[in-house]
PDB file of C-alpha atoms in Angstrom:
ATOM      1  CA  UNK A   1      89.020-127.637  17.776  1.00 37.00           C
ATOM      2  CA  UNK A   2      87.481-127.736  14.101  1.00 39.00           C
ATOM      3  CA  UNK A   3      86.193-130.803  13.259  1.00 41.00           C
ATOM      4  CA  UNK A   4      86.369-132.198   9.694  1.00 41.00           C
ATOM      5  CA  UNK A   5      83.619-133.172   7.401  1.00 39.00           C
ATOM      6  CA  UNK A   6      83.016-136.552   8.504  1.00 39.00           C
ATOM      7  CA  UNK A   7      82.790-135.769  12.167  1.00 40.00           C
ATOM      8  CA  UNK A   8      80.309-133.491  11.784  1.00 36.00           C
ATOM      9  CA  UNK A   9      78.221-135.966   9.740  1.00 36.00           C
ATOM     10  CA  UNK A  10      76.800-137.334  13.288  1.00 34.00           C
ATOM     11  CA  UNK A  11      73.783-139.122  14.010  1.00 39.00           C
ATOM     12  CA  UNK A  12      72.560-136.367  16.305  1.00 54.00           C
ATOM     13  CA  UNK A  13      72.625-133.875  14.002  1.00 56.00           C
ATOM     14  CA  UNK A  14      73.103-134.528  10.012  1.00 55.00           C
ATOM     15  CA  UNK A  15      74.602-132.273   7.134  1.00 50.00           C
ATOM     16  CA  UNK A  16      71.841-132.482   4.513  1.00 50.00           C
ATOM     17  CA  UNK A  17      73.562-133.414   1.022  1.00 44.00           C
ATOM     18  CA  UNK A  18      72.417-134.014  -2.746  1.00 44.00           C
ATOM     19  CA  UNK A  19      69.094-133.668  -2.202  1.00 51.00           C
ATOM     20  CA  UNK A  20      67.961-130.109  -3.186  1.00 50.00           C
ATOM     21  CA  UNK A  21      64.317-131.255  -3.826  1.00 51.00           C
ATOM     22  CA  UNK A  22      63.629-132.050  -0.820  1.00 50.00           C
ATOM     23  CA  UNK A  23      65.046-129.627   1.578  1.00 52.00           C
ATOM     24  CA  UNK A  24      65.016-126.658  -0.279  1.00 57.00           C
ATOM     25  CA  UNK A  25      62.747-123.546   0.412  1.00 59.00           C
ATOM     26  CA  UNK A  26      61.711-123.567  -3.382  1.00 67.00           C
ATOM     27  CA  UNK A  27      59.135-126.125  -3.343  1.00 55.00           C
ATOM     28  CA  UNK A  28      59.099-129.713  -5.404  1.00 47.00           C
ATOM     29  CA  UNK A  29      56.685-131.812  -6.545  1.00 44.00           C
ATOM     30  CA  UNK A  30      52.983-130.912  -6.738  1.00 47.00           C
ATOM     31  CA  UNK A  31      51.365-128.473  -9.357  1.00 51.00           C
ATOM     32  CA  UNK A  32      54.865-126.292  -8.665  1.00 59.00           C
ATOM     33  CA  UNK A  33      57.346-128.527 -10.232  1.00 72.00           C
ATOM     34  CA  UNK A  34      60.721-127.929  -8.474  1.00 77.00           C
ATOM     35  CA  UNK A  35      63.349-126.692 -11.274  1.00 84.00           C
ATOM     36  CA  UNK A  36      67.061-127.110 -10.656  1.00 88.00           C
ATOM     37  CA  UNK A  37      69.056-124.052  -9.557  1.00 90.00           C
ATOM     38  CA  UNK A  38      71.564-125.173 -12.747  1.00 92.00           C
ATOM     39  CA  UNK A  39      67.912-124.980 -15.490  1.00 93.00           C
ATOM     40  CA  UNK A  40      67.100-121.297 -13.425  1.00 93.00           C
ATOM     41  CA  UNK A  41      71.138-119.890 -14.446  1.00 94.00           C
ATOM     42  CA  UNK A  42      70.636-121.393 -17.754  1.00 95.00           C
ATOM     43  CA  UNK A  43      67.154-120.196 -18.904  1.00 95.00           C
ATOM     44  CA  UNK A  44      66.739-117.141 -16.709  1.00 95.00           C
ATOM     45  CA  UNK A  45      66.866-114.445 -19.961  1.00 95.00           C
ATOM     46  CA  UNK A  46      63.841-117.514 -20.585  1.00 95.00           C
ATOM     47  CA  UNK A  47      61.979-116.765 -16.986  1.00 95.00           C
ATOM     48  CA  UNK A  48      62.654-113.681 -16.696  1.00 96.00           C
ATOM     49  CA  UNK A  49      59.384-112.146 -18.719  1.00 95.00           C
ATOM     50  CA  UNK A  50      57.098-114.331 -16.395  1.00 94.00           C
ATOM     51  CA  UNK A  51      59.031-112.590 -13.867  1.00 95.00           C
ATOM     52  CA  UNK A  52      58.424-109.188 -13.823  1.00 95.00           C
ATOM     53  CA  UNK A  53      55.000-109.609 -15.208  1.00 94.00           C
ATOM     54  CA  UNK A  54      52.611-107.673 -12.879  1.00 92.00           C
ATOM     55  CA  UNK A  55      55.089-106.369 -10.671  1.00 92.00           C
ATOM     56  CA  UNK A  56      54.535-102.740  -9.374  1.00 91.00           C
ATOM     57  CA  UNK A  57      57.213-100.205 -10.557  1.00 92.00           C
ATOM     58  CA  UNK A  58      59.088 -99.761  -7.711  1.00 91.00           C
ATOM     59  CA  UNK A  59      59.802-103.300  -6.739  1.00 93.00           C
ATOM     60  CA  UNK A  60      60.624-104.106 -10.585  1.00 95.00           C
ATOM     61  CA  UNK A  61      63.077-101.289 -10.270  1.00 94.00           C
ATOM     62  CA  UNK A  62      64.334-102.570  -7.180  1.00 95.00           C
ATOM     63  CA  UNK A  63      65.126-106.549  -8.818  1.00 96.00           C
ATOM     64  CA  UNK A  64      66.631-105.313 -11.890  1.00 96.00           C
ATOM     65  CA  UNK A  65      68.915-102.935  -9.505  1.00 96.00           C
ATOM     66  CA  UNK A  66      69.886-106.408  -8.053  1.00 97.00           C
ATOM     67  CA  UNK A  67      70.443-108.276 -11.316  1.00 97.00           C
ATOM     68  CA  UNK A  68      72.538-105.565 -12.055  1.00 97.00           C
ATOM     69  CA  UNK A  69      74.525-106.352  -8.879  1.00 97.00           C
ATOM     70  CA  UNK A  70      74.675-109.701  -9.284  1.00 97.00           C
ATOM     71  CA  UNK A  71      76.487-109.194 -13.268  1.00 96.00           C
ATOM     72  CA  UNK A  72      78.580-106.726 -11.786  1.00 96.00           C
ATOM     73  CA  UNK A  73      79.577-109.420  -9.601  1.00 95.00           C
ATOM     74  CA  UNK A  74      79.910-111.992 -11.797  1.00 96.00           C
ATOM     75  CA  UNK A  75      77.426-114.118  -9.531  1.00 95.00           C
ATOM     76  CA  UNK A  76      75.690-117.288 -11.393  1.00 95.00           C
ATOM     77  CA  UNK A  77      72.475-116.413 -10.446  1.00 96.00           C
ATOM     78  CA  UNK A  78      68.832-117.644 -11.477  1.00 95.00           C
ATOM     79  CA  UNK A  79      65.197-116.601 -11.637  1.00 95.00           C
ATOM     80  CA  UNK A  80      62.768-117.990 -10.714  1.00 92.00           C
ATOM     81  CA  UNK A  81      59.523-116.646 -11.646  1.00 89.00           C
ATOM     82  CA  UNK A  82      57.477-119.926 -10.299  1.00 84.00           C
ATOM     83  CA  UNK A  83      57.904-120.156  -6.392  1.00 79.00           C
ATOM     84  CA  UNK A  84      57.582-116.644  -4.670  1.00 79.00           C
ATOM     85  CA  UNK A  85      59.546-114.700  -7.362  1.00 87.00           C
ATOM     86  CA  UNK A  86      62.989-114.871  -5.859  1.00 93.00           C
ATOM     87  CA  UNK A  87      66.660-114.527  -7.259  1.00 96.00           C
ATOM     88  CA  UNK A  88      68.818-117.659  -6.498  1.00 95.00           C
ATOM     89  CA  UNK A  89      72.433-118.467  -6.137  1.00 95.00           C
ATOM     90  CA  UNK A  90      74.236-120.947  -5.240  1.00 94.00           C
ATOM     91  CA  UNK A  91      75.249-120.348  -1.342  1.00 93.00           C
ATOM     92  CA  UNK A  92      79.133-120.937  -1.835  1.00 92.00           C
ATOM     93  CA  UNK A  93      78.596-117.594  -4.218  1.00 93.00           C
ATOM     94  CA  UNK A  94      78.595-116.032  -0.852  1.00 91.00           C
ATOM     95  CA  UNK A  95      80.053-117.870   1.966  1.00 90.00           C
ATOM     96  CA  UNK A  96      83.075-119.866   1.078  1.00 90.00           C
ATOM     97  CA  UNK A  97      82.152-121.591   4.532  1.00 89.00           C
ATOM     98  CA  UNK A  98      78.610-122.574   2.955  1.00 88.00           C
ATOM     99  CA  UNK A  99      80.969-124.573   0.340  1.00 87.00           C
ATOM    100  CA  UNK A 100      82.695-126.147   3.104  1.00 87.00           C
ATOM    101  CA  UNK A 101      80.285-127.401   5.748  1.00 86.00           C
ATOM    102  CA  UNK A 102      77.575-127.584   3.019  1.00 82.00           C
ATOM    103  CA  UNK A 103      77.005-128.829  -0.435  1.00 80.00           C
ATOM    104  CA  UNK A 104      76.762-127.202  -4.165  1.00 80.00           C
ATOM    105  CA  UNK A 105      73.054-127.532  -3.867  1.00 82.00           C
ATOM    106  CA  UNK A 106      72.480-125.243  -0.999  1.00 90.00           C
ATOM    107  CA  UNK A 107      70.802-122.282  -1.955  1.00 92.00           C
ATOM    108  CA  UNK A 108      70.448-118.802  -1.476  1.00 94.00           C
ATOM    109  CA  UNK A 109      67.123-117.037  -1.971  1.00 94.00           C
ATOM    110  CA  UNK A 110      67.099-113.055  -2.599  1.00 96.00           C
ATOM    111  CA  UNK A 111      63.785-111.231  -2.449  1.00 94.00           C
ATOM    112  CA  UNK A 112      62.355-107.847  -2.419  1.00 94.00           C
ATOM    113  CA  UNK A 113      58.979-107.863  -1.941  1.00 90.00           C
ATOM    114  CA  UNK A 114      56.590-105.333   0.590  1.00 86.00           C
ATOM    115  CA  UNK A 115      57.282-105.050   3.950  1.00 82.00           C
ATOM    116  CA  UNK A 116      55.394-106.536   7.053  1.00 77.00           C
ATOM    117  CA  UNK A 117      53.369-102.750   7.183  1.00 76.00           C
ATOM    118  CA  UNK A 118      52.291-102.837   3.704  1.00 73.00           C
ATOM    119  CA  UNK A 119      53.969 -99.063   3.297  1.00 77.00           C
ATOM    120  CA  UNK A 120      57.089-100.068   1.485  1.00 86.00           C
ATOM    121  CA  UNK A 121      59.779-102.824   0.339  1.00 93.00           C
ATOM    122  CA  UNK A 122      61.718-104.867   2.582  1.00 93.00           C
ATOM    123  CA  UNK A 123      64.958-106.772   0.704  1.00 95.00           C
ATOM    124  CA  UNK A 124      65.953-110.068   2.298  1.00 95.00           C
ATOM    125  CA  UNK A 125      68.178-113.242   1.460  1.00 95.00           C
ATOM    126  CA  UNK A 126      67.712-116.430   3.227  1.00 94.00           C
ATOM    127  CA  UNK A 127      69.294-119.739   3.355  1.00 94.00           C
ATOM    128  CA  UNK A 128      68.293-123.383   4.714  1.00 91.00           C
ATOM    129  CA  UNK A 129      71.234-124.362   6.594  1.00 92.00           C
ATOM    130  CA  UNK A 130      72.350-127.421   6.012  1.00 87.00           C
ATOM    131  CA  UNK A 131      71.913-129.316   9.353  1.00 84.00           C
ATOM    132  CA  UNK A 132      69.227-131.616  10.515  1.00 79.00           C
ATOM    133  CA  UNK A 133      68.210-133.925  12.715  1.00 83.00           C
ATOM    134  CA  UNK A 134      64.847-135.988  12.530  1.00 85.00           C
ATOM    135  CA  UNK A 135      64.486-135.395  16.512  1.00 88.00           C
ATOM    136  CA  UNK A 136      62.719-131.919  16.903  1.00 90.00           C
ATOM    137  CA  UNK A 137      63.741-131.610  20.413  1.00 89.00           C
ATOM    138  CA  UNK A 138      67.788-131.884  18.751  1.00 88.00           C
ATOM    139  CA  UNK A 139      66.857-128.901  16.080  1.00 90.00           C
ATOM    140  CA  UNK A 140      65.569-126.949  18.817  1.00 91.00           C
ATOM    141  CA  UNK A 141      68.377-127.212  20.988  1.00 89.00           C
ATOM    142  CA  UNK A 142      70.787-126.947  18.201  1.00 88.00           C
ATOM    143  CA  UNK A 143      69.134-123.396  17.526  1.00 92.00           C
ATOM    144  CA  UNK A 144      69.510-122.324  21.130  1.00 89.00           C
ATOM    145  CA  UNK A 145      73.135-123.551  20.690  1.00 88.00           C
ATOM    146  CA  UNK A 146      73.988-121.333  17.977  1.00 91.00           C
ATOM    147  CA  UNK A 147      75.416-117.992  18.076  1.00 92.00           C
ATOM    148  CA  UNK A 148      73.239-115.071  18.529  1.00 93.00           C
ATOM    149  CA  UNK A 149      73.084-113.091  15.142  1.00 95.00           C
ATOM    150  CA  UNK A 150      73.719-108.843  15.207  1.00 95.00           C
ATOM    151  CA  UNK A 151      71.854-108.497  12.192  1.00 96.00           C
ATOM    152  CA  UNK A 152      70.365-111.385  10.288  1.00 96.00           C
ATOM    153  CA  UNK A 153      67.922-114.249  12.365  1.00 95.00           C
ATOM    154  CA  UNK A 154      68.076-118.216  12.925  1.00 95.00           C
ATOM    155  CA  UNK A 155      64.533-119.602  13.119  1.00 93.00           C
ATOM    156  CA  UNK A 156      63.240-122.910  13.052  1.00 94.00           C
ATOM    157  CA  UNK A 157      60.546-123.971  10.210  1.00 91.00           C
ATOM    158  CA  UNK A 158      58.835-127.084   9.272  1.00 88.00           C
ATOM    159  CA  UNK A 159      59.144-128.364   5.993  1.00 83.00           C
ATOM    160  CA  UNK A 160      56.177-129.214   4.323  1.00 76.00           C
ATOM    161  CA  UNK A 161      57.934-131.742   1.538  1.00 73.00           C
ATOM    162  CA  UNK A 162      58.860-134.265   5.030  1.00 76.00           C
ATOM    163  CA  UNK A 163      58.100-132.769   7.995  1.00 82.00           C
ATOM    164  CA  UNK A 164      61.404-132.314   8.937  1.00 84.00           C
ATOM    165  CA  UNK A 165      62.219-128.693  10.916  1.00 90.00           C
ATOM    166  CA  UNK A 166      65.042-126.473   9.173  1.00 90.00           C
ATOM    167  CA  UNK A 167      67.292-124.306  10.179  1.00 92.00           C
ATOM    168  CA  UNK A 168      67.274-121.406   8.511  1.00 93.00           C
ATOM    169  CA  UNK A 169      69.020-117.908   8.420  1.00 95.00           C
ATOM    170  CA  UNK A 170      67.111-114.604   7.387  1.00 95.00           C
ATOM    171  CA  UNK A 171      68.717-111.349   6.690  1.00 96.00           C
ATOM    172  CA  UNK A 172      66.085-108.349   5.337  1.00 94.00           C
ATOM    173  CA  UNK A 173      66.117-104.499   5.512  1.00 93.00           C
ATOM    174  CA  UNK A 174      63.314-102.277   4.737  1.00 91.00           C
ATOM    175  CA  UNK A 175      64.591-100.580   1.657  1.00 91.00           C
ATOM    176  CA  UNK A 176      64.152 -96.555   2.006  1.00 80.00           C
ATOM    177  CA  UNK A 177      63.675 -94.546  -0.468  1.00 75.00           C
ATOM    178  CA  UNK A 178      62.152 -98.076  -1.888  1.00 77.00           C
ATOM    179  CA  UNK A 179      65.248 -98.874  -4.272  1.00 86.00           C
ATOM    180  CA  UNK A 180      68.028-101.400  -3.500  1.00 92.00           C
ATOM    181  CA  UNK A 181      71.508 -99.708  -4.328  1.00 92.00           C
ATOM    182  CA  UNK A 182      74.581-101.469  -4.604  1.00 93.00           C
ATOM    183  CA  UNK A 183      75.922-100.607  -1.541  1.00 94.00           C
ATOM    184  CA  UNK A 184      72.954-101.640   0.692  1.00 94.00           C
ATOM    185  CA  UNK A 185      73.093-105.092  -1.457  1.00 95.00           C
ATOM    186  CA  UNK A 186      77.254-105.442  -0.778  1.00 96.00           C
ATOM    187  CA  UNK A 187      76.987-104.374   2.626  1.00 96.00           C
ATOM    188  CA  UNK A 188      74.019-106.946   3.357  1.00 96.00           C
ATOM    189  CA  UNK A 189      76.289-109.915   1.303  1.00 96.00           C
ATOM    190  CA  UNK A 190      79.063-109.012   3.886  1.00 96.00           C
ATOM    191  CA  UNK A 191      76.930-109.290   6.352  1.00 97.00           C
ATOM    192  CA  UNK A 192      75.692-112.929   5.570  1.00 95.00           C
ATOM    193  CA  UNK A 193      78.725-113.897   4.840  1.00 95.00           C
ATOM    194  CA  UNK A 194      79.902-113.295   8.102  1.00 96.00           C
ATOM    195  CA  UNK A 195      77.227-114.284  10.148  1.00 96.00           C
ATOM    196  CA  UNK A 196      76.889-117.361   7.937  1.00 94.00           C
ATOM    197  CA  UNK A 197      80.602-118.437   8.675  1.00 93.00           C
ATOM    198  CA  UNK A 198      79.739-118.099  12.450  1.00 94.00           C
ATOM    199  CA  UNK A 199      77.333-120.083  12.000  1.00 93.00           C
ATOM    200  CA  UNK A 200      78.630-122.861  10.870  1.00 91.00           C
ATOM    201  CA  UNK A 201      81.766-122.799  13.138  1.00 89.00           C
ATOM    202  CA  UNK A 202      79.595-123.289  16.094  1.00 89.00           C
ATOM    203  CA  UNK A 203      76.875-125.900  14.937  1.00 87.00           C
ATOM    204  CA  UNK A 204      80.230-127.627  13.662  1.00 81.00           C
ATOM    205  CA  UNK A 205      81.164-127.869  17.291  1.00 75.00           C
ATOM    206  CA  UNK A 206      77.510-128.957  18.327  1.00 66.00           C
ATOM    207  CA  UNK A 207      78.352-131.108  21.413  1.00 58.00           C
ATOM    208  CA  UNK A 208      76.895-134.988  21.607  1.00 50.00           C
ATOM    209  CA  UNK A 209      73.680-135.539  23.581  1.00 36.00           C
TER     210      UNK A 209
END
């Protein structure tokens, strides 16, 4: 049976809430000051010069395909041109589950940038879920406890703001011929949307230890 919201806020393992900054996969503090995924919608026409600067043709072609998308779509997206050069949404953009289990701040990160081989352009959108646990022996297990993905990936990851692990969820193709259509990036949002939302319904039924 479903739980509701304040079940699932358990000792064992957490929802992360209102605190972007520190759990998110953009990082804060430091020389890279962390900017708000509300300043990135706002200013992006701002960030976006810094953006493409010295980016090859083909993966410049390949973002503005996406921002493209993302208008088409009406998504309130951002740029940001300071940590890794990634396109960011809010994560209840695409998974109305990621508004339920999670908060407005979770993030998703889209990036197109070259493949492990070097020989082309790999597209990819990634989320921290929004679980933890300061026990690293209860994030492992909760990994091995959720479902096993048919396309994206759940990893593990250390944070290097607290030195907390995250759970996160990966989804990337290799993009070929090296462009990003519209119907590789709707087919891929489907995709996360639907592995996202089960997910969530299992580590929402993460039993007590």
């Amino acid at each position: 049976m479903k739980k509701d919201k304040d079940e699932r806020k358990m000792s064992h393992l957490k929802l992360v809430v209102n605190n972007a900054e520190v759990r998110s996969a953009r990082p804060a503090g430091g020389e890279q000051e962390f900017i708000p995924l509300e300043e990135l919608i706002l200013r992006r026409d701002v960030f976006r010069p810094a953006f493409y600067r010295g980016m090859g043709r083909s993966q410049a072609r390949s973002y503005q395909a996406l921002e493209r998308f993302l208008e088409k779509r009406n998504s309130p997206y951002g740029i940001d041109p300071v940590h890794g050069k990634v396109l960011v949404l809010p994560a209840g953009d695409l998974s109305p589950e990621a508004r339920e289990y999670g908060s407005p701040q979770d993030e998703v990160l889209l990036s197109i940038s070259e493949d492990a081989g070097g020989t082309g352009l790999c597209f990819s959108l990634e989320m921290i879920l929004p679980y933890f646990s300061e026990d690293d022996a209860i994030m492992e297990e909760a990994l091995l406890f959720a479902p096993v993905l048919q396309y994206g990936a759940l990893f593990l990851e250390e944070n290097p703001h607290d030195g907390l692990l995250d759970l996160i969820y990966r989804l990337a193709v290799p993009l070929y011929p090296p462009l990003l259509t519209s119907r590789l990036a709707e087919r891929m949002f489907a995709i996360f949307g639907f592995e996202l939302k089960e997910t969530f319904l299992a580590l929402s039924d993460y039993p007590e230890t």
